[in-house]
PDB file of N, CA and C in Angstrom:
ATOM      1  N   MET B   1     -24.798 -27.477  12.640  1.00 37.00           N
ATOM      2  CA  MET B   1     -24.795 -26.107  12.198  1.00 37.00           C
ATOM      3  C   MET B   1     -23.837 -25.976  11.005  1.00 37.00           C
ATOM      4  N   MET B   2     -24.265 -25.276   9.965  1.00 37.00           N
ATOM      5  CA  MET B   2     -23.465 -25.121   8.763  1.00 37.00           C
ATOM      6  C   MET B   2     -22.376 -24.070   8.970  1.00 37.00           C
ATOM      7  N   ASP B   3     -21.176 -24.370   8.464  1.00 39.00           N
ATOM      8  CA  ASP B   3     -20.074 -23.418   8.526  1.00 39.00           C
ATOM      9  C   ASP B   3     -20.319 -22.324   7.490  1.00 39.00           C
ATOM     10  N   LYS B   4     -20.362 -21.081   7.940  1.00 44.00           N
ATOM     11  CA  LYS B   4     -20.647 -19.974   7.041  1.00 44.00           C
ATOM     12  C   LYS B   4     -19.390 -19.328   6.475  1.00 44.00           C
ATOM     13  N   SER B   5     -18.223 -19.941   6.712  1.00 49.00           N
ATOM     14  CA  SER B   5     -16.976 -19.405   6.178  1.00 49.00           C
ATOM     15  C   SER B   5     -16.992 -19.466   4.659  1.00 49.00           C
ATOM     16  N   ARG B   6     -16.527 -18.397   4.027  1.00 53.00           N
ATOM     17  CA  ARG B   6     -16.456 -18.363   2.576  1.00 53.00           C
ATOM     18  C   ARG B   6     -15.144 -18.922   2.068  1.00 53.00           C
ATOM     19  N   ARG B   7     -14.225 -19.212   2.942  1.00 49.00           N
ATOM     20  CA  ARG B   7     -12.913 -19.688   2.525  1.00 49.00           C
ATOM     21  C   ARG B   7     -12.976 -21.150   2.094  1.00 49.00           C
ATOM     22  N   ILE B   8     -12.346 -21.413   0.959  1.00 57.00           N
ATOM     23  CA  ILE B   8     -12.262 -22.770   0.442  1.00 57.00           C
ATOM     24  C   ILE B   8     -10.979 -23.436   0.921  1.00 57.00           C
ATOM     25  N   HIS B   9      -9.902 -22.645   1.014  1.00 55.00           N
ATOM     26  CA  HIS B   9      -8.590 -23.164   1.380  1.00 55.00           C
ATOM     27  C   HIS B   9      -8.151 -22.592   2.730  1.00 55.00           C
ATOM     28  N   ALA B  10      -7.431 -23.414   3.474  1.00 68.00           N
ATOM     29  CA  ALA B  10      -6.885 -22.969   4.760  1.00 68.00           C
ATOM     30  C   ALA B  10      -5.867 -21.862   4.532  1.00 68.00           C
ATOM     31  N   ARG B  11      -5.804 -20.934   5.483  1.00 72.00           N
ATOM     32  CA  ARG B  11      -4.807 -19.857   5.432  1.00 72.00           C
ATOM     33  C   ARG B  11      -3.684 -20.198   6.402  1.00 72.00           C
ATOM     34  N   TRP B  12      -2.447 -19.929   5.957  1.00 71.00           N
ATOM     35  CA  TRP B  12      -1.265 -20.216   6.758  1.00 71.00           C
ATOM     36  C   TRP B  12      -0.557 -18.914   7.086  1.00 71.00           C
ATOM     37  N   PRO B  13      -0.227 -18.676   8.363  1.00 83.00           N
ATOM     38  CA  PRO B  13       0.497 -17.451   8.724  1.00 83.00           C
ATOM     39  C   PRO B  13       1.853 -17.417   8.024  1.00 83.00           C
ATOM     40  N   SER B  14       2.301 -16.219   7.715  1.00 85.00           N
ATOM     41  CA  SER B  14       3.543 -16.060   6.976  1.00 85.00           C
ATOM     42  C   SER B  14       4.200 -14.742   7.362  1.00 85.00           C
ATOM     43  N   ASP B  15       5.474 -14.642   7.092  1.00 87.00           N
ATOM     44  CA  ASP B  15       6.181 -13.370   7.221  1.00 87.00           C
ATOM     45  C   ASP B  15       7.127 -13.196   6.028  1.00 87.00           C
ATOM     46  N   LEU B  16       6.762 -13.815   4.902  1.00 90.00           N
ATOM     47  CA  LEU B  16       7.591 -13.759   3.703  1.00 90.00           C
ATOM     48  C   LEU B  16       7.564 -12.357   3.094  1.00 90.00           C
ATOM     49  N   THR B  17       8.733 -11.879   2.702  1.00 93.00           N
ATOM     50  CA  THR B  17       8.844 -10.599   2.016  1.00 93.00           C
ATOM     51  C   THR B  17       8.614 -10.827   0.530  1.00 93.00           C
ATOM     52  N   VAL B  18       7.863  -9.926  -0.089  1.00 95.00           N
ATOM     53  CA  VAL B  18       7.560 -10.028  -1.511  1.00 95.00           C
ATOM     54  C   VAL B  18       7.805  -8.688  -2.198  1.00 95.00           C
ATOM     55  N   GLU B  19       7.953  -8.739  -3.509  1.00 95.00           N
ATOM     56  CA  GLU B  19       7.964  -7.546  -4.331  1.00 95.00           C
ATOM     57  C   GLU B  19       6.597  -7.446  -4.987  1.00 95.00           C
ATOM     58  N   VAL B  20       6.114  -6.223  -5.182  1.00 95.00           N
ATOM     59  CA  VAL B  20       4.793  -6.001  -5.774  1.00 95.00           C
ATOM     60  C   VAL B  20       4.985  -5.285  -7.105  1.00 95.00           C
ATOM     61  N   PHE B  21       4.336  -5.819  -8.146  1.00 95.00           N
ATOM     62  CA  PHE B  21       4.429  -5.262  -9.496  1.00 95.00           C
ATOM     63  C   PHE B  21       3.035  -4.901  -9.999  1.00 95.00           C
ATOM     64  N   SER B  22       2.950  -3.863 -10.825  1.00 93.00           N
ATOM     65  CA  SER B  22       1.677  -3.503 -11.444  1.00 93.00           C
ATOM     66  C   SER B  22       1.378  -4.507 -12.554  1.00 93.00           C
ATOM     67  N   GLY B  23       0.110  -4.849 -12.721  1.00 84.00           N
ATOM     68  CA  GLY B  23      -0.303  -5.738 -13.800  1.00 84.00           C
ATOM     69  C   GLY B  23       0.031  -7.191 -13.554  1.00 84.00           C
ATOM     70  N   PRO B  24      -0.639  -8.099 -14.274  1.00 76.00           N
ATOM     71  CA  PRO B  24      -0.445  -9.533 -14.074  1.00 76.00           C
ATOM     72  C   PRO B  24       0.854 -10.059 -14.682  1.00 76.00           C
ATOM     73  N   VAL B  25       1.329  -9.443 -15.787  1.00 80.00           N
ATOM     74  CA  VAL B  25       2.530  -9.891 -16.477  1.00 80.00           C
ATOM     75  C   VAL B  25       3.370  -8.660 -16.771  1.00 80.00           C
ATOM     76  N   GLY B  26       4.691  -8.798 -16.638  1.00 80.00           N
ATOM     77  CA  GLY B  26       5.538  -7.628 -16.863  1.00 80.00           C
ATOM     78  C   GLY B  26       5.248  -6.614 -15.769  1.00 80.00           C
ATOM     79  N   GLY B  27       4.998  -5.397 -16.147  1.00 86.00           N
ATOM     80  CA  GLY B  27       4.636  -4.372 -15.170  1.00 86.00           C
ATOM     81  C   GLY B  27       5.837  -3.804 -14.443  1.00 86.00           C
ATOM     82  N   VAL B  28       5.591  -2.735 -13.760  1.00 92.00           N
ATOM     83  CA  VAL B  28       6.615  -1.984 -13.048  1.00 92.00           C
ATOM     84  C   VAL B  28       6.604  -2.377 -11.577  1.00 92.00           C
ATOM     85  N   ARG B  29       7.798  -2.501 -10.985  1.00 93.00           N
ATOM     86  CA  ARG B  29       7.892  -2.774  -9.543  1.00 93.00           C
ATOM     87  C   ARG B  29       7.397  -1.533  -8.812  1.00 93.00           C
ATOM     88  N   ILE B  30       6.394  -1.724  -7.952  1.00 92.00           N
ATOM     89  CA  ILE B  30       5.831  -0.580  -7.239  1.00 92.00           C
ATOM     90  C   ILE B  30       6.168  -0.591  -5.754  1.00 92.00           C
ATOM     91  N   GLY B  31       6.848  -1.639  -5.291  1.00 90.00           N
ATOM     92  CA  GLY B  31       7.246  -1.657  -3.900  1.00 90.00           C
ATOM     93  C   GLY B  31       7.435  -3.056  -3.362  1.00 90.00           C
ATOM     94  N   ALA B  32       7.629  -3.098  -2.055  1.00 93.00           N
ATOM     95  CA  ALA B  32       7.806  -4.365  -1.353  1.00 93.00           C
ATOM     96  C   ALA B  32       6.699  -4.519  -0.334  1.00 93.00           C
ATOM     97  N   GLY B  33       6.474  -5.746   0.066  1.00 93.00           N
ATOM     98  CA  GLY B  33       5.448  -6.011   1.060  1.00 93.00           C
ATOM     99  C   GLY B  33       5.777  -7.265   1.846  1.00 93.00           C
ATOM    100  N   VAL B  34       4.863  -7.618   2.738  1.00 94.00           N
ATOM    101  CA  VAL B  34       5.000  -8.822   3.549  1.00 94.00           C
ATOM    102  C   VAL B  34       3.691  -9.594   3.466  1.00 94.00           C
ATOM    103  N   LEU B  35       3.796 -10.903   3.216  1.00 94.00           N
ATOM    104  CA  LEU B  35       2.620 -11.759   3.249  1.00 94.00           C
ATOM    105  C   LEU B  35       2.280 -12.042   4.709  1.00 94.00           C
ATOM    106  N   ILE B  36       1.098 -11.635   5.130  1.00 93.00           N
ATOM    107  CA  ILE B  36       0.651 -11.865   6.506  1.00 93.00           C
ATOM    108  C   ILE B  36       0.102 -13.279   6.638  1.00 93.00           C
ATOM    109  N   ASP B  37      -0.670 -13.687   5.638  1.00 93.00           N
ATOM    110  CA  ASP B  37      -1.111 -15.077   5.552  1.00 93.00           C
ATOM    111  C   ASP B  37      -1.265 -15.451   4.089  1.00 93.00           C
ATOM    112  N   LEU B  38      -1.383 -16.760   3.845  1.00 93.00           N
ATOM    113  CA  LEU B  38      -1.284 -17.274   2.496  1.00 93.00           C
ATOM    114  C   LEU B  38      -2.140 -18.523   2.358  1.00 93.00           C
ATOM    115  N   SER B  39      -2.803 -18.660   1.221  1.00 93.00           N
ATOM    116  CA  SER B  39      -3.532 -19.883   0.898  1.00 93.00           C
ATOM    117  C   SER B  39      -3.412 -20.125  -0.596  1.00 93.00           C
ATOM    118  N   LEU B  40      -3.978 -21.226  -1.064  1.00 92.00           N
ATOM    119  CA  LEU B  40      -3.948 -21.501  -2.498  1.00 92.00           C
ATOM    120  C   LEU B  40      -4.828 -20.534  -3.285  1.00 92.00           C
ATOM    121  N   SER B  41      -5.764 -19.885  -2.619  1.00 93.00           N
ATOM    122  CA  SER B  41      -6.676 -18.992  -3.341  1.00 93.00           C
ATOM    123  C   SER B  41      -6.357 -17.513  -3.163  1.00 93.00           C
ATOM    124  N   GLY B  42      -5.473 -17.165  -2.222  1.00 95.00           N
ATOM    125  CA  GLY B  42      -5.165 -15.752  -2.035  1.00 95.00           C
ATOM    126  C   GLY B  42      -4.252 -15.509  -0.858  1.00 95.00           C
ATOM    127  N   CYS B  43      -4.122 -14.231  -0.510  1.00 95.00           N
ATOM    128  CA  CYS B  43      -3.239 -13.861   0.592  1.00 95.00           C
ATOM    129  C   CYS B  43      -3.700 -12.542   1.197  1.00 95.00           C
ATOM    130  N   LEU B  44      -3.188 -12.277   2.388  1.00 95.00           N
ATOM    131  CA  LEU B  44      -3.314 -10.968   3.012  1.00 95.00           C
ATOM    132  C   LEU B  44      -1.924 -10.364   2.947  1.00 95.00           C
ATOM    133  N   LEU B  45      -1.821  -9.192   2.347  1.00 95.00           N
ATOM    134  CA  LEU B  45      -0.554  -8.549   2.056  1.00 95.00           C
ATOM    135  C   LEU B  45      -0.477  -7.213   2.779  1.00 95.00           C
ATOM    136  N   ARG B  46       0.669  -6.947   3.438  1.00 94.00           N
ATOM    137  CA  ARG B  46       0.930  -5.629   4.012  1.00 94.00           C
ATOM    138  C   ARG B  46       1.915  -4.934   3.089  1.00 94.00           C
ATOM    139  N   VAL B  47       1.538  -3.755   2.600  1.00 94.00           N
ATOM    140  CA  VAL B  47       2.405  -3.038   1.669  1.00 94.00           C
ATOM    141  C   VAL B  47       2.320  -1.547   1.939  1.00 94.00           C
ATOM    142  N   ARG B  48       3.449  -0.863   1.802  1.00 87.00           N
ATOM    143  CA  ARG B  48       3.451   0.599   1.889  1.00 87.00           C
ATOM    144  C   ARG B  48       2.933   1.121   0.564  1.00 87.00           C
ATOM    145  N   GLY B  49       2.063   2.079   0.623  1.00 81.00           N
ATOM    146  CA  GLY B  49       1.492   2.625  -0.600  1.00 81.00           C
ATOM    147  C   GLY B  49       0.082   2.120  -0.819  1.00 81.00           C
ATOM    148  N   MET B  50      -0.501   2.600  -1.885  1.00 88.00           N
ATOM    149  CA  MET B  50      -1.904   2.299  -2.164  1.00 88.00           C
ATOM    150  C   MET B  50      -2.029   1.352  -3.346  1.00 88.00           C
ATOM    151  N   LEU B  51      -2.836   0.306  -3.173  1.00 94.00           N
ATOM    152  CA  LEU B  51      -3.229  -0.562  -4.275  1.00 94.00           C
ATOM    153  C   LEU B  51      -4.704  -0.293  -4.539  1.00 94.00           C
ATOM    154  N   LYS B  52      -5.118  -0.471  -5.768  1.00 95.00           N
ATOM    155  CA  LYS B  52      -6.489  -0.158  -6.152  1.00 95.00           C
ATOM    156  C   LYS B  52      -7.351  -1.422  -6.095  1.00 95.00           C
ATOM    157  N   THR B  53      -8.432  -1.369  -5.312  1.00 96.00           N
ATOM    158  CA  THR B  53      -9.353  -2.491  -5.222  1.00 96.00           C
ATOM    159  C   THR B  53      -9.903  -2.810  -6.608  1.00 96.00           C
ATOM    160  N   GLY B  54      -9.891  -4.101  -6.952  1.00 96.00           N
ATOM    161  CA  GLY B  54     -10.363  -4.558  -8.252  1.00 96.00           C
ATOM    162  C   GLY B  54      -9.264  -4.654  -9.300  1.00 96.00           C
ATOM    163  N   SER B  55      -8.114  -4.040  -9.044  1.00 95.00           N
ATOM    164  CA  SER B  55      -7.005  -4.082  -9.999  1.00 95.00           C
ATOM    165  C   SER B  55      -6.146  -5.324  -9.775  1.00 95.00           C
ATOM    166  N   THR B  56      -5.447  -5.732 -10.839  1.00 94.00           N
ATOM    167  CA  THR B  56      -4.580  -6.901 -10.779  1.00 94.00           C
ATOM    168  C   THR B  56      -3.135  -6.465 -10.579  1.00 94.00           C
ATOM    169  N   TYR B  57      -2.454  -7.162  -9.677  1.00 95.00           N
ATOM    170  CA  TYR B  57      -1.043  -6.943  -9.388  1.00 95.00           C
ATOM    171  C   TYR B  57      -0.354  -8.298  -9.423  1.00 95.00           C
ATOM    172  N   ARG B  58       0.949  -8.270  -9.355  1.00 95.00           N
ATOM    173  CA  ARG B  58       1.722  -9.503  -9.300  1.00 95.00           C
ATOM    174  C   ARG B  58       2.668  -9.393  -8.118  1.00 95.00           C
ATOM    175  N   ILE B  59       2.666 -10.408  -7.277  1.00 95.00           N
ATOM    176  CA  ILE B  59       3.622 -10.437  -6.181  1.00 95.00           C
ATOM    177  C   ILE B  59       4.664 -11.504  -6.495  1.00 95.00           C
ATOM    178  N   ARG B  60       5.914 -11.195  -6.150  1.00 95.00           N
ATOM    179  CA  ARG B  60       7.011 -12.131  -6.402  1.00 95.00           C
ATOM    180  C   ARG B  60       7.631 -12.531  -5.070  1.00 95.00           C
ATOM    181  N   VAL B  61       7.642 -13.840  -4.840  1.00 94.00           N
ATOM    182  CA  VAL B  61       8.283 -14.419  -3.662  1.00 94.00           C
ATOM    183  C   VAL B  61       9.608 -15.009  -4.127  1.00 94.00           C
ATOM    184  N   ASN B  62      10.700 -14.623  -3.503  1.00 91.00           N
ATOM    185  CA  ASN B  62      11.998 -15.235  -3.795  1.00 91.00           C
ATOM    186  C   ASN B  62      12.266 -16.279  -2.727  1.00 91.00           C
ATOM    187  N   TRP B  63      12.410 -17.531  -3.153  1.00 88.00           N
ATOM    188  CA  TRP B  63      12.645 -18.625  -2.220  1.00 88.00           C
ATOM    189  C   TRP B  63      13.591 -19.614  -2.863  1.00 88.00           C
ATOM    190  N   LYS B  64      13.866 -20.730  -2.177  1.00 88.00           N
ATOM    191  CA  LYS B  64      14.916 -21.654  -2.598  1.00 88.00           C
ATOM    192  C   LYS B  64      14.729 -22.197  -4.007  1.00 88.00           C
ATOM    193  N   GLU B  65      13.509 -22.280  -4.502  1.00 87.00           N
ATOM    194  CA  GLU B  65      13.263 -22.774  -5.860  1.00 87.00           C
ATOM    195  C   GLU B  65      13.328 -21.658  -6.898  1.00 87.00           C
ATOM    196  N   GLY B  66      13.663 -20.451  -6.452  1.00 90.00           N
ATOM    197  CA  GLY B  66      13.728 -19.320  -7.373  1.00 90.00           C
ATOM    198  C   GLY B  66      12.514 -18.425  -7.213  1.00 90.00           C
ATOM    199  N   PRO B  67      12.402 -17.393  -8.047  1.00 93.00           N
ATOM    200  CA  PRO B  67      11.271 -16.474  -7.914  1.00 93.00           C
ATOM    201  C   PRO B  67       9.951 -17.145  -8.303  1.00 93.00           C
ATOM    202  N   LEU B  68       8.931 -16.870  -7.514  1.00 93.00           N
ATOM    203  CA  LEU B  68       7.578 -17.359  -7.800  1.00 93.00           C
ATOM    204  C   LEU B  68       6.673 -16.142  -7.959  1.00 93.00           C
ATOM    205  N   ASP B  69       6.141 -15.959  -9.167  1.00 94.00           N
ATOM    206  CA  ASP B  69       5.229 -14.854  -9.454  1.00 94.00           C
ATOM    207  C   ASP B  69       3.798 -15.317  -9.264  1.00 94.00           C
ATOM    208  N   LEU B  70       3.046 -14.547  -8.484  1.00 95.00           N
ATOM    209  CA  LEU B  70       1.655 -14.877  -8.174  1.00 95.00           C
ATOM    210  C   LEU B  70       0.761 -13.701  -8.560  1.00 95.00           C
ATOM    211  N   PRO B  71       0.024 -13.810  -9.672  1.00 95.00           N
ATOM    212  CA  PRO B  71      -0.885 -12.739 -10.048  1.00 95.00           C
ATOM    213  C   PRO B  71      -2.148 -12.797  -9.199  1.00 95.00           C
ATOM    214  N   GLY B  72      -2.640 -11.628  -8.818  1.00 95.00           N
ATOM    215  CA  GLY B  72      -3.853 -11.592  -8.015  1.00 95.00           C
ATOM    216  C   GLY B  72      -4.571 -10.263  -8.128  1.00 95.00           C
ATOM    217  N   ARG B  73      -5.862 -10.316  -7.910  1.00 96.00           N
ATOM    218  CA  ARG B  73      -6.720  -9.128  -7.937  1.00 96.00           C
ATOM    219  C   ARG B  73      -6.951  -8.684  -6.505  1.00 96.00           C
ATOM    220  N   VAL B  74      -6.888  -7.375  -6.274  1.00 96.00           N
ATOM    221  CA  VAL B  74      -7.160  -6.848  -4.939  1.00 96.00           C
ATOM    222  C   VAL B  74      -8.664  -6.991  -4.679  1.00 96.00           C
ATOM    223  N   ALA B  75      -9.001  -7.908  -3.782  1.00 96.00           N
ATOM    224  CA  ALA B  75     -10.397  -8.167  -3.451  1.00 96.00           C
ATOM    225  C   ALA B  75     -10.912  -7.209  -2.385  1.00 96.00           C
ATOM    226  N   ARG B  76      -9.989  -6.747  -1.510  1.00 95.00           N
ATOM    227  CA  ARG B  76     -10.420  -5.809  -0.466  1.00 95.00           C
ATOM    228  C   ARG B  76      -9.243  -5.038   0.097  1.00 95.00           C
ATOM    229  N   ASP B  77      -9.543  -3.847   0.528  1.00 94.00           N
ATOM    230  CA  ASP B  77      -8.604  -3.007   1.256  1.00 94.00           C
ATOM    231  C   ASP B  77      -8.953  -3.205   2.720  1.00 94.00           C
ATOM    232  N   ALA B  78      -8.051  -3.826   3.478  1.00 89.00           N
ATOM    233  CA  ALA B  78      -8.322  -4.156   4.878  1.00 89.00           C
ATOM    234  C   ALA B  78      -7.848  -3.072   5.839  1.00 89.00           C
ATOM    235  N   GLY B  79      -7.412  -1.932   5.313  1.00 88.00           N
ATOM    236  CA  GLY B  79      -7.080  -0.799   6.170  1.00 88.00           C
ATOM    237  C   GLY B  79      -5.626  -0.717   6.565  1.00 88.00           C
ATOM    238  N   ARG B  80      -5.358   0.244   7.405  1.00 87.00           N
ATOM    239  CA  ARG B  80      -3.986   0.530   7.839  1.00 87.00           C
ATOM    240  C   ARG B  80      -3.441  -0.581   8.724  1.00 87.00           C
ATOM    241  N   SER B  81      -2.122  -0.704   8.651  1.00 74.00           N
ATOM    242  CA  SER B  81      -1.414  -1.663   9.484  1.00 74.00           C
ATOM    243  C   SER B  81      -1.157  -1.023  10.843  1.00 74.00           C
ATOM    244  N   GLY B  82      -1.455  -1.724  11.914  1.00 76.00           N
ATOM    245  CA  GLY B  82      -1.204  -1.190  13.246  1.00 76.00           C
ATOM    246  C   GLY B  82       0.271  -1.036  13.545  1.00 76.00           C
ATOM    247  N   SER B  83       1.094  -1.943  13.012  1.00 73.00           N
ATOM    248  CA  SER B  83       2.528  -1.921  13.310  1.00 73.00           C
ATOM    249  C   SER B  83       3.298  -0.931  12.436  1.00 73.00           C
ATOM    250  N   ASP B  84       2.708  -0.503  11.317  1.00 79.00           N
ATOM    251  CA  ASP B  84       3.381   0.419  10.400  1.00 79.00           C
ATOM    252  C   ASP B  84       2.328   1.362   9.824  1.00 79.00           C
ATOM    253  N   PRO B  85       2.217   2.567  10.367  1.00 81.00           N
ATOM    254  CA  PRO B  85       1.167   3.486   9.935  1.00 81.00           C
ATOM    255  C   PRO B  85       1.241   3.879   8.457  1.00 81.00           C
ATOM    256  N   ALA B  86       2.401   3.681   7.813  1.00 84.00           N
ATOM    257  CA  ALA B  86       2.534   4.013   6.390  1.00 84.00           C
ATOM    258  C   ALA B  86       2.098   2.854   5.489  1.00 84.00           C
ATOM    259  N   ALA B  87       1.748   1.714   6.090  1.00 90.00           N
ATOM    260  CA  ALA B  87       1.381   0.527   5.316  1.00 90.00           C
ATOM    261  C   ALA B  87      -0.109   0.228   5.448  1.00 90.00           C
ATOM    262  N   ARG B  88      -0.608  -0.501   4.456  1.00 93.00           N
ATOM    263  CA  ARG B  88      -2.005  -0.949   4.461  1.00 93.00           C
ATOM    264  C   ARG B  88      -2.030  -2.453   4.224  1.00 93.00           C
ATOM    265  N   HIS B  89      -3.129  -3.069   4.655  1.00 94.00           N
ATOM    266  CA  HIS B  89      -3.356  -4.493   4.399  1.00 94.00           C
ATOM    267  C   HIS B  89      -4.333  -4.627   3.234  1.00 94.00           C
ATOM    268  N   TYR B  90      -4.027  -5.569   2.338  1.00 96.00           N
ATOM    269  CA  TYR B  90      -4.895  -5.839   1.192  1.00 96.00           C
ATOM    270  C   TYR B  90      -5.110  -7.339   1.073  1.00 96.00           C
ATOM    271  N   GLY B  91      -6.336  -7.710   0.758  1.00 96.00           N
ATOM    272  CA  GLY B  91      -6.652  -9.099   0.464  1.00 96.00           C
ATOM    273  C   GLY B  91      -6.574  -9.307  -1.037  1.00 96.00           C
ATOM    274  N   LEU B  92      -5.727 -10.230  -1.490  1.00 96.00           N
ATOM    275  CA  LEU B  92      -5.590 -10.549  -2.904  1.00 96.00           C
ATOM    276  C   LEU B  92      -6.187 -11.915  -3.194  1.00 96.00           C
ATOM    277  N   ALA B  93      -6.932 -12.010  -4.279  1.00 96.00           N
ATOM    278  CA  ALA B  93      -7.448 -13.287  -4.767  1.00 96.00           C
ATOM    279  C   ALA B  93      -6.580 -13.700  -5.940  1.00 96.00           C
ATOM    280  N   PHE B  94      -5.931 -14.857  -5.836  1.00 95.00           N
ATOM    281  CA  PHE B  94      -5.011 -15.308  -6.868  1.00 95.00           C
ATOM    282  C   PHE B  94      -5.744 -15.780  -8.123  1.00 95.00           C
ATOM    283  N   ASN B  95      -5.070 -15.642  -9.255  1.00 91.00           N
ATOM    284  CA  ASN B  95      -5.498 -16.192 -10.536  1.00 91.00           C
ATOM    285  C   ASN B  95      -4.288 -16.941 -11.083  1.00 91.00           C
ATOM    286  N   LEU B  96      -4.137 -18.216 -10.678  1.00 93.00           N
ATOM    287  CA  LEU B  96      -2.907 -18.961 -10.916  1.00 93.00           C
ATOM    288  C   LEU B  96      -3.031 -19.965 -12.052  1.00 93.00           C
ATOM    289  N   THR B  97      -1.907 -20.181 -12.723  1.00 93.00           N
ATOM    290  CA  THR B  97      -1.817 -21.287 -13.664  1.00 93.00           C
ATOM    291  C   THR B  97      -1.616 -22.566 -12.854  1.00 93.00           C
ATOM    292  N   TYR B  98      -1.714 -23.694 -13.521  1.00 94.00           N
ATOM    293  CA  TYR B  98      -1.501 -24.975 -12.863  1.00 94.00           C
ATOM    294  C   TYR B  98      -0.090 -25.044 -12.259  1.00 94.00           C
ATOM    295  N   ASP B  99       0.918 -24.617 -13.032  1.00 94.00           N
ATOM    296  CA  ASP B  99       2.304 -24.663 -12.534  1.00 94.00           C
ATOM    297  C   ASP B  99       2.520 -23.726 -11.356  1.00 94.00           C
ATOM    298  N   GLN B 100       1.920 -22.532 -11.396  1.00 93.00           N
ATOM    299  CA  GLN B 100       2.031 -21.604 -10.271  1.00 93.00           C
ATOM    300  C   GLN B 100       1.387 -22.200  -9.023  1.00 93.00           C
ATOM    301  N   GLU B 101       0.246 -22.861  -9.199  1.00 93.00           N
ATOM    302  CA  GLU B 101      -0.433 -23.476  -8.054  1.00 93.00           C
ATOM    303  C   GLU B 101       0.413 -24.596  -7.459  1.00 93.00           C
ATOM    304  N   LYS B 102       1.044 -25.413  -8.291  1.00 94.00           N
ATOM    305  CA  LYS B 102       1.919 -26.480  -7.779  1.00 94.00           C
ATOM    306  C   LYS B 102       3.090 -25.895  -6.996  1.00 94.00           C
ATOM    307  N   SER B 103       3.701 -24.827  -7.521  1.00 93.00           N
ATOM    308  CA  SER B 103       4.814 -24.185  -6.814  1.00 93.00           C
ATOM    309  C   SER B 103       4.343 -23.578  -5.501  1.00 93.00           C
ATOM    310  N   LEU B 104       3.163 -22.959  -5.521  1.00 93.00           N
ATOM    311  CA  LEU B 104       2.613 -22.366  -4.301  1.00 93.00           C
ATOM    312  C   LEU B 104       2.346 -23.439  -3.250  1.00 93.00           C
ATOM    313  N   MET B 105       1.873 -24.619  -3.656  1.00 92.00           N
ATOM    314  CA  MET B 105       1.651 -25.716  -2.710  1.00 92.00           C
ATOM    315  C   MET B 105       2.966 -26.099  -2.025  1.00 92.00           C
ATOM    316  N   ARG B 106       4.054 -26.157  -2.794  1.00 92.00           N
ATOM    317  CA  ARG B 106       5.357 -26.493  -2.209  1.00 92.00           C
ATOM    318  C   ARG B 106       5.802 -25.389  -1.235  1.00 92.00           C
ATOM    319  N   LEU B 107       5.570 -24.138  -1.612  1.00 91.00           N
ATOM    320  CA  LEU B 107       5.935 -23.017  -0.723  1.00 91.00           C
ATOM    321  C   LEU B 107       5.127 -23.086   0.573  1.00 91.00           C
ATOM    322  N   ILE B 108       3.833 -23.342   0.477  1.00 88.00           N
ATOM    323  CA  ILE B 108       2.984 -23.413   1.677  1.00 88.00           C
ATOM    324  C   ILE B 108       3.461 -24.534   2.599  1.00 88.00           C
ATOM    325  N   ASP B 109       3.932 -25.629   2.021  1.00 87.00           N
ATOM    326  CA  ASP B 109       4.453 -26.721   2.846  1.00 87.00           C
ATOM    327  C   ASP B 109       5.645 -26.284   3.703  1.00 87.00           C
ATOM    328  N   LEU B 110       6.376 -25.255   3.238  1.00 82.00           N
ATOM    329  CA  LEU B 110       7.535 -24.752   3.982  1.00 82.00           C
ATOM    330  C   LEU B 110       7.186 -23.683   4.993  1.00 82.00           C
ATOM    331  N   VAL B 111       6.031 -23.046   4.819  1.00 73.00           N
ATOM    332  CA  VAL B 111       5.643 -21.915   5.689  1.00 73.00           C
ATOM    333  C   VAL B 111       5.275 -22.415   7.067  1.00 73.00           C
TER     334      VAL B 111
END
């Protein structure tokens, strides 16, 4: 039987805190969030406030190697968070450079 999963990369559970910025580069800090899960192609993000489906944002993870900026497009609004009624879950599809992908691989190894 063929696997009908659309995922190319495995997802890893996470509880990393991130900052969320408008736009792929530069942009204004619009809040903080938590990565619920993470892969090389995207993440599930819990954030207070509204993100616009189809728009590009940048999430910043601060970890031992320094800040890692990950640009991504909101692929879906997954609805309200059960644990925090003021927060929503969003699926982001990453658009990474080669160096960002290498750094993300190292981060995933630690998660």
